[in-house]
CSV table of C-alpha atoms in Angstrom, one decimal:
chain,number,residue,atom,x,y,z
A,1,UNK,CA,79.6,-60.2,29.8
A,2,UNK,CA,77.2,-61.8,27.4
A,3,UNK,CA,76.2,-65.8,28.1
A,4,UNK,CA,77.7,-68.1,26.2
A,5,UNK,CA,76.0,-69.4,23.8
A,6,UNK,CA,76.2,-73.1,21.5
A,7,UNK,CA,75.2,-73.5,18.3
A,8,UNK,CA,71.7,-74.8,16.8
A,9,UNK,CA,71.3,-76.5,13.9
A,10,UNK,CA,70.8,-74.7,10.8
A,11,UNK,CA,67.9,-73.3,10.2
A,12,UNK,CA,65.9,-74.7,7.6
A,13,UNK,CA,63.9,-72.4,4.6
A,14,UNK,CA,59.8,-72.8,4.2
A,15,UNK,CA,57.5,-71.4,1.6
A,16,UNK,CA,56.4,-68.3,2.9
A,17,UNK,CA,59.8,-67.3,3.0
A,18,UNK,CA,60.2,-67.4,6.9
A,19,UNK,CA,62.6,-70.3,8.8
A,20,UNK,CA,61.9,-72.5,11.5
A,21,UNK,CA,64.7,-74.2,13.8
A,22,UNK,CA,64.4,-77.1,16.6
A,23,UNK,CA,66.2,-76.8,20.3
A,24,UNK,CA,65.1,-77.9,23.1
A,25,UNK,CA,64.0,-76.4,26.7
A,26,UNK,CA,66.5,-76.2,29.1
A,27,UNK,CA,66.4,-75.3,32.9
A,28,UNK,CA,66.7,-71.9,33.7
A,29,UNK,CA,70.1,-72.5,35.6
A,30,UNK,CA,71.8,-73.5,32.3
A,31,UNK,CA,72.5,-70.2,31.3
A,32,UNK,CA,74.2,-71.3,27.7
A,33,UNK,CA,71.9,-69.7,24.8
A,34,UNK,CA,70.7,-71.5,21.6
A,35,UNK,CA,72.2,-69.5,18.7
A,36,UNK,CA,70.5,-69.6,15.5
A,37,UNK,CA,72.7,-67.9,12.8
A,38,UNK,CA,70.3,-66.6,9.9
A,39,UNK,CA,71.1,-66.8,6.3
A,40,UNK,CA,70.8,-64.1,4.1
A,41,UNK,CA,68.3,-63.7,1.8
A,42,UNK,CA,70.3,-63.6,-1.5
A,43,UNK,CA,71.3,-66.9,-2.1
A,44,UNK,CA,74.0,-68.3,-5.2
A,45,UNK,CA,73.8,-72.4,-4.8
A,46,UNK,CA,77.2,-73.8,-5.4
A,47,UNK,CA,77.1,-77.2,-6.9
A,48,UNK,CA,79.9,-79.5,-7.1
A,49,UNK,CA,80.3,-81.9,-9.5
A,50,UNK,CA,82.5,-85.3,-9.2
A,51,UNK,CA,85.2,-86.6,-12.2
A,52,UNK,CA,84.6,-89.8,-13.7
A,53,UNK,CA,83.6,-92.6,-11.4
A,54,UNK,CA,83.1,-90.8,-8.5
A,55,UNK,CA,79.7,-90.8,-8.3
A,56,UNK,CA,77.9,-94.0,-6.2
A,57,UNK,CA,75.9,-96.3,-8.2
A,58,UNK,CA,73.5,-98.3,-7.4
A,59,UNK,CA,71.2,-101.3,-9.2
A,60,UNK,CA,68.3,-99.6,-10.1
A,61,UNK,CA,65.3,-99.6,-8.5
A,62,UNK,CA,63.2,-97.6,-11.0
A,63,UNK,CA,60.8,-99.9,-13.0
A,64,UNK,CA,61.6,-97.3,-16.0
A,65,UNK,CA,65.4,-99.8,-15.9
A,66,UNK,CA,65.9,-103.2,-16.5
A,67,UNK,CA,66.8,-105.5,-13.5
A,68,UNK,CA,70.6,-105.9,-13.2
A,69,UNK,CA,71.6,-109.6,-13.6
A,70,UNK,CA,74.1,-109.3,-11.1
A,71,UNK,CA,72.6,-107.5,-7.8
A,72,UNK,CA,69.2,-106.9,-6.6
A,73,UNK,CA,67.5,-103.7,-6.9
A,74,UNK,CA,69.5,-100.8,-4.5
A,75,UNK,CA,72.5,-103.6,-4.0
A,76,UNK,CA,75.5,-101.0,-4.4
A,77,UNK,CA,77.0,-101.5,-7.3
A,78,UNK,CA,79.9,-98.9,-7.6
A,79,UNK,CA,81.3,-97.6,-4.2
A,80,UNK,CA,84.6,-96.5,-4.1
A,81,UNK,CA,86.3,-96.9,-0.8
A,82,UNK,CA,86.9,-94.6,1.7
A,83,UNK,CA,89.9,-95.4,4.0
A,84,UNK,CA,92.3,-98.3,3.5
A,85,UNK,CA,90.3,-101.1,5.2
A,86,UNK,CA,87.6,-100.5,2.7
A,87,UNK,CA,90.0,-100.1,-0.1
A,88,UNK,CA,91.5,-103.9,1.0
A,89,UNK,CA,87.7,-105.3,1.0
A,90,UNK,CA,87.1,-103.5,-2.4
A,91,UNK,CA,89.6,-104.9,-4.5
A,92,UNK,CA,89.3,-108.1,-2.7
A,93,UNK,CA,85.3,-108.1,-3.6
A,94,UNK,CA,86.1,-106.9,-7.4
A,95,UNK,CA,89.3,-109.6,-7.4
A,96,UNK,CA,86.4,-112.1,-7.3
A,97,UNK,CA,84.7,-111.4,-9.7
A,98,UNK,CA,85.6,-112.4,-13.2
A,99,UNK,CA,85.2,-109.8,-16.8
A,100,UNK,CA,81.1,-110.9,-17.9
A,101,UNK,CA,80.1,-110.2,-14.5
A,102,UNK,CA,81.7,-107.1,-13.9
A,103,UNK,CA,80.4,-106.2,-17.3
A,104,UNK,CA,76.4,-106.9,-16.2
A,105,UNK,CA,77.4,-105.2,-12.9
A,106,UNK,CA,78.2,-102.1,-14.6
A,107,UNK,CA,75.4,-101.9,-17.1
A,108,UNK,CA,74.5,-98.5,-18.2
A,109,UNK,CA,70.8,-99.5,-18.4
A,110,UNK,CA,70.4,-101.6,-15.2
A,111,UNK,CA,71.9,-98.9,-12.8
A,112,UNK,CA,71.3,-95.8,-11.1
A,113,UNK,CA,72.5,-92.6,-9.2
A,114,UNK,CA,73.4,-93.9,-5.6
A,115,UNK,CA,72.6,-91.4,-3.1
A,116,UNK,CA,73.0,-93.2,0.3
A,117,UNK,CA,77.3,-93.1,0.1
A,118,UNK,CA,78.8,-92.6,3.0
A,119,UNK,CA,79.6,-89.0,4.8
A,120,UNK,CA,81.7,-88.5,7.4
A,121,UNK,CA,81.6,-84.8,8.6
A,122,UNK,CA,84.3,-83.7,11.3
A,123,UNK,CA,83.7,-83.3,14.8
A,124,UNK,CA,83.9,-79.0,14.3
A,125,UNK,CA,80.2,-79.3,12.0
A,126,UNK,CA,78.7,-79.0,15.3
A,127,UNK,CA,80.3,-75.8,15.9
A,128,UNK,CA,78.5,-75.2,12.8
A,129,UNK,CA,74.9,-76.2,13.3
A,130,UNK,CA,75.3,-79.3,10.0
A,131,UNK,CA,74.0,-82.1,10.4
A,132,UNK,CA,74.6,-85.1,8.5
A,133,UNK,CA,70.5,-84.8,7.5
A,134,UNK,CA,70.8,-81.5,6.3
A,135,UNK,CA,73.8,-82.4,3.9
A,136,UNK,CA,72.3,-85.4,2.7
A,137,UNK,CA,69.2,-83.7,1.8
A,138,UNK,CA,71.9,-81.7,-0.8
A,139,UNK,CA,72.8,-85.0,-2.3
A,140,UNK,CA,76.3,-85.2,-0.6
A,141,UNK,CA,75.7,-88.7,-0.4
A,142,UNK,CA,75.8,-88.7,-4.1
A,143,UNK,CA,79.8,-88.5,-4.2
A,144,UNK,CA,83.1,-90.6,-3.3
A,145,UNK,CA,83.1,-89.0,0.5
A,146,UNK,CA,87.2,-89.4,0.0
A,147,UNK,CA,87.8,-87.7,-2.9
A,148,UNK,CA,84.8,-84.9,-2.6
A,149,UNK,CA,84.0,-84.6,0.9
A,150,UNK,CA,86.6,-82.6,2.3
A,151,UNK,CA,85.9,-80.1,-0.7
A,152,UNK,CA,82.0,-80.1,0.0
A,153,UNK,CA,82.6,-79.3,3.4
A,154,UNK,CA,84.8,-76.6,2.9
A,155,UNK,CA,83.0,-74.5,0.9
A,156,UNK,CA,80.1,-75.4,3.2
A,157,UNK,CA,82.3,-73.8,6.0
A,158,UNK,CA,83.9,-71.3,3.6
A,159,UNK,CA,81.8,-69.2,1.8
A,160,UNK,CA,79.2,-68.9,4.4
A,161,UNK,CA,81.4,-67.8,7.7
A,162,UNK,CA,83.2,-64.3,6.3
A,163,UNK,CA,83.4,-62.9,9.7
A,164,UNK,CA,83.1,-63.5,13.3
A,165,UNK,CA,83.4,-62.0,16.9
A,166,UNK,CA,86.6,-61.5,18.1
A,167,UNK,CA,86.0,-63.3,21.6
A,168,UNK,CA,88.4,-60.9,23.7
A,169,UNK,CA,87.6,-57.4,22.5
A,170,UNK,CA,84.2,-58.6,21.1
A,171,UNK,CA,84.6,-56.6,17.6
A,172,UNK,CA,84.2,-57.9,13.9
A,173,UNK,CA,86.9,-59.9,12.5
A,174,UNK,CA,88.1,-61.7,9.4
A,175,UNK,CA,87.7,-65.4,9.5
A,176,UNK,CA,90.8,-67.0,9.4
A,177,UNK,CA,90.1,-68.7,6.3
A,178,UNK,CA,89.5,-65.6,4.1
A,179,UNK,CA,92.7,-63.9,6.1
A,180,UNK,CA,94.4,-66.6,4.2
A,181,UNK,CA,93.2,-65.7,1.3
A,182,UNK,CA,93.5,-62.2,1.5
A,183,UNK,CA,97.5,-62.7,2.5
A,184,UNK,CA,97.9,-64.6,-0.5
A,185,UNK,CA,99.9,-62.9,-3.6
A,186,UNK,CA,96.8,-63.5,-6.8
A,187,UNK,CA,100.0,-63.9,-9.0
A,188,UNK,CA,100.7,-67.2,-7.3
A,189,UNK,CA,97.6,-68.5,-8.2
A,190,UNK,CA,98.4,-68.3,-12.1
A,191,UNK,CA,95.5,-66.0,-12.8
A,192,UNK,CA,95.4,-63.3,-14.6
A,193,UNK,CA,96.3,-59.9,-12.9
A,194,UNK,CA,93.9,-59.0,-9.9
A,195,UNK,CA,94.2,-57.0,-7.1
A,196,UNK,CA,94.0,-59.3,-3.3
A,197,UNK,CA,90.9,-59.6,-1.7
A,198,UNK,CA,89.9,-56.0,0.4
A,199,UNK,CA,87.5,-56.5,3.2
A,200,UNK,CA,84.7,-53.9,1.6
A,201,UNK,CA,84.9,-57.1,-1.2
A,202,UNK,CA,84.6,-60.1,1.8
A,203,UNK,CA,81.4,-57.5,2.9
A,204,UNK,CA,79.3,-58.0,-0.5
A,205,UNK,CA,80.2,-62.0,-0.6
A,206,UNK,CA,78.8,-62.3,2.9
A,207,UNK,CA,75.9,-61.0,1.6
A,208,UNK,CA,74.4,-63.4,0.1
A,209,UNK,CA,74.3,-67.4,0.9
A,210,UNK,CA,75.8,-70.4,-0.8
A,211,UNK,CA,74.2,-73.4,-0.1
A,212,UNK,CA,76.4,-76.3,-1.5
A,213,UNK,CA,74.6,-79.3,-3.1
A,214,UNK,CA,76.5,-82.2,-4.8
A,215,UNK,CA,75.2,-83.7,-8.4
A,216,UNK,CA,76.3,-86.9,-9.1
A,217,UNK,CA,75.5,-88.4,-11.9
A,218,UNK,CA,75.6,-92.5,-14.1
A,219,UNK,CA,79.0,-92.0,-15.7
A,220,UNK,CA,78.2,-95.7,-17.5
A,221,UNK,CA,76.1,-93.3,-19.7
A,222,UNK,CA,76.4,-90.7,-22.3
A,223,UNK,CA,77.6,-86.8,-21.5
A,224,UNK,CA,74.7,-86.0,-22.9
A,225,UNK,CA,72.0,-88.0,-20.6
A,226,UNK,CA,74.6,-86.7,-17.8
A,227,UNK,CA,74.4,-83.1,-18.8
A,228,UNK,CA,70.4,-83.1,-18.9
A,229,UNK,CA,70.5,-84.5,-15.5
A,230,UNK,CA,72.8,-81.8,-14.2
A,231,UNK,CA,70.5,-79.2,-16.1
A,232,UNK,CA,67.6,-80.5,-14.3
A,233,UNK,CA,69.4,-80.5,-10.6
A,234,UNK,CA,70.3,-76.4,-11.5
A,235,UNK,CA,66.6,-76.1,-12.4
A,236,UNK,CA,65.2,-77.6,-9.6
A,237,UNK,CA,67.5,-76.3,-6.8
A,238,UNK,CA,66.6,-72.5,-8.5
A,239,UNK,CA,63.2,-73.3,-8.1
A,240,UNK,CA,63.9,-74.5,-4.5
A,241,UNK,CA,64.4,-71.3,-3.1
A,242,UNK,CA,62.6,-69.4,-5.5
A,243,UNK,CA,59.4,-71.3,-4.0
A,244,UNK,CA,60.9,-70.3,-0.5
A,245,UNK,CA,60.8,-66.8,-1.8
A,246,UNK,CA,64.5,-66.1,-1.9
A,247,UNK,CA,66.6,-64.3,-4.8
A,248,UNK,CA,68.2,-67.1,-6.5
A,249,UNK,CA,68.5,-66.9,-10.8
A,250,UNK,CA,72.3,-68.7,-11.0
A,251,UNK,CA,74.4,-71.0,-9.7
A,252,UNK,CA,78.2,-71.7,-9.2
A,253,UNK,CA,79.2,-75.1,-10.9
């Protein structure tokens, strides 16, 4: 029988197109083996992007902004709660605070993308290899953890675990997620006509690797400032792994 193994944390992509992971040495007793899983190199960024007001804001901090007249620069200033506790202290906070200053609060010109929000991954992204770090460094921290997170996470998990070992007779299986989805009747869906999901299909998605980023975005200003931003986050991402040698030319909004 093969040692067990645990998982490391993900790996992480560098310029000359190789990847570099951390463990740690371990006596030679402890027979458990560090397991790296490594991505492929086709890659199709998925990029999620929240509704109206779900996106953190901050007071600004670039000198480009006026001061808000409210907070000081980086004071949060739109967090929507997460949990009912918070949601109690929220309204309370907002309660106190008469029309004007919500008003300067909330100034289009004196406030800024937030990206230190709160995540709260489960206790199975170990079983994963993600870390909070390597999320945040995808702007996850970007979004309403509440009303995005669980969504993020998912298609962290789902799109990038297609198959695994069956532990007993240690052969290729379906993960249980895309099982799901291949038991599921298309028409149910509301689609148009398609066939269900064959496994030669689940073998071309696993083929490739969808990193999932988050792009929040000032929702105080115009669509079009908003779109340019989002524009700019595809670019760059693109250019990310492009620079990291990777085949990357589109993304899944």
């Amino acid at each position: 029988m093969a040692d067990p193994t645990r998982p490391l944390p993900n790996l992480v992509p560098q310029p000359d197109g190789s990847w570099t992971g951390r463990t740690v040495l371990t006596p030679t007793s402890f027979t458990t083996r560090g397991l790296f899983t490594l991505p492929p190199s086709k890659v199709i960024p998925v990029i999620v992007v929240p509704g109206i007001m779900g996106t953190n804001l901050r007071a600004a901090t670039s000198p480009s902004k006026r001061a808000n007249e409210v907070l000081n620069p980086g004071e949060a200033a739109w967090r929507a709660p997460n949990g009912t506790l918070q949601g109690i202290s929220t309204a309370r906070l907002w309660k106190g605070r008469d029309p004007a200053m919500r008003q300067n609060i909330l100034d289009a010109n004196t406030v800024e993308v937030d990206t230190r929000g709160e995540i709260h991954l489960p206790l199975d992204a170990r079983n994963y290899g993600t870390t909070e770090a390597e999320v945040r460094q995808r702007w996850w921290g970007e979004v309403h953890w509440d009303s995005y997170g669980a969504l993020l996470y998912g298609l962290h998990i789902g799109l990038n675990h297609t198959f695994e070992m069956d532990s007993i007779d240690n052969v290729r299986v379906v993960c249980r997620h895309w099982r799901d989805v291949m038991a599921c009747d298309p028409t149910t869906w509301g689609v148009r006509a398609i066939e269900k999901i064959t496994e030669s299909e689940l073998e071309k998605h696993a083929s490739y690797y969808y990193p999932v980023y988050a792009c929040g975005y000032n929702w105080l200003e115009s669509c079009e400032t908003s779109a340019k931003r989002l524009s700019q986050r595809v670019e760059s991402i693109i250019e990310f792994w492009v620079n990291r040698k990777r085949s990357c030319t589109n993304v899944i909004l």
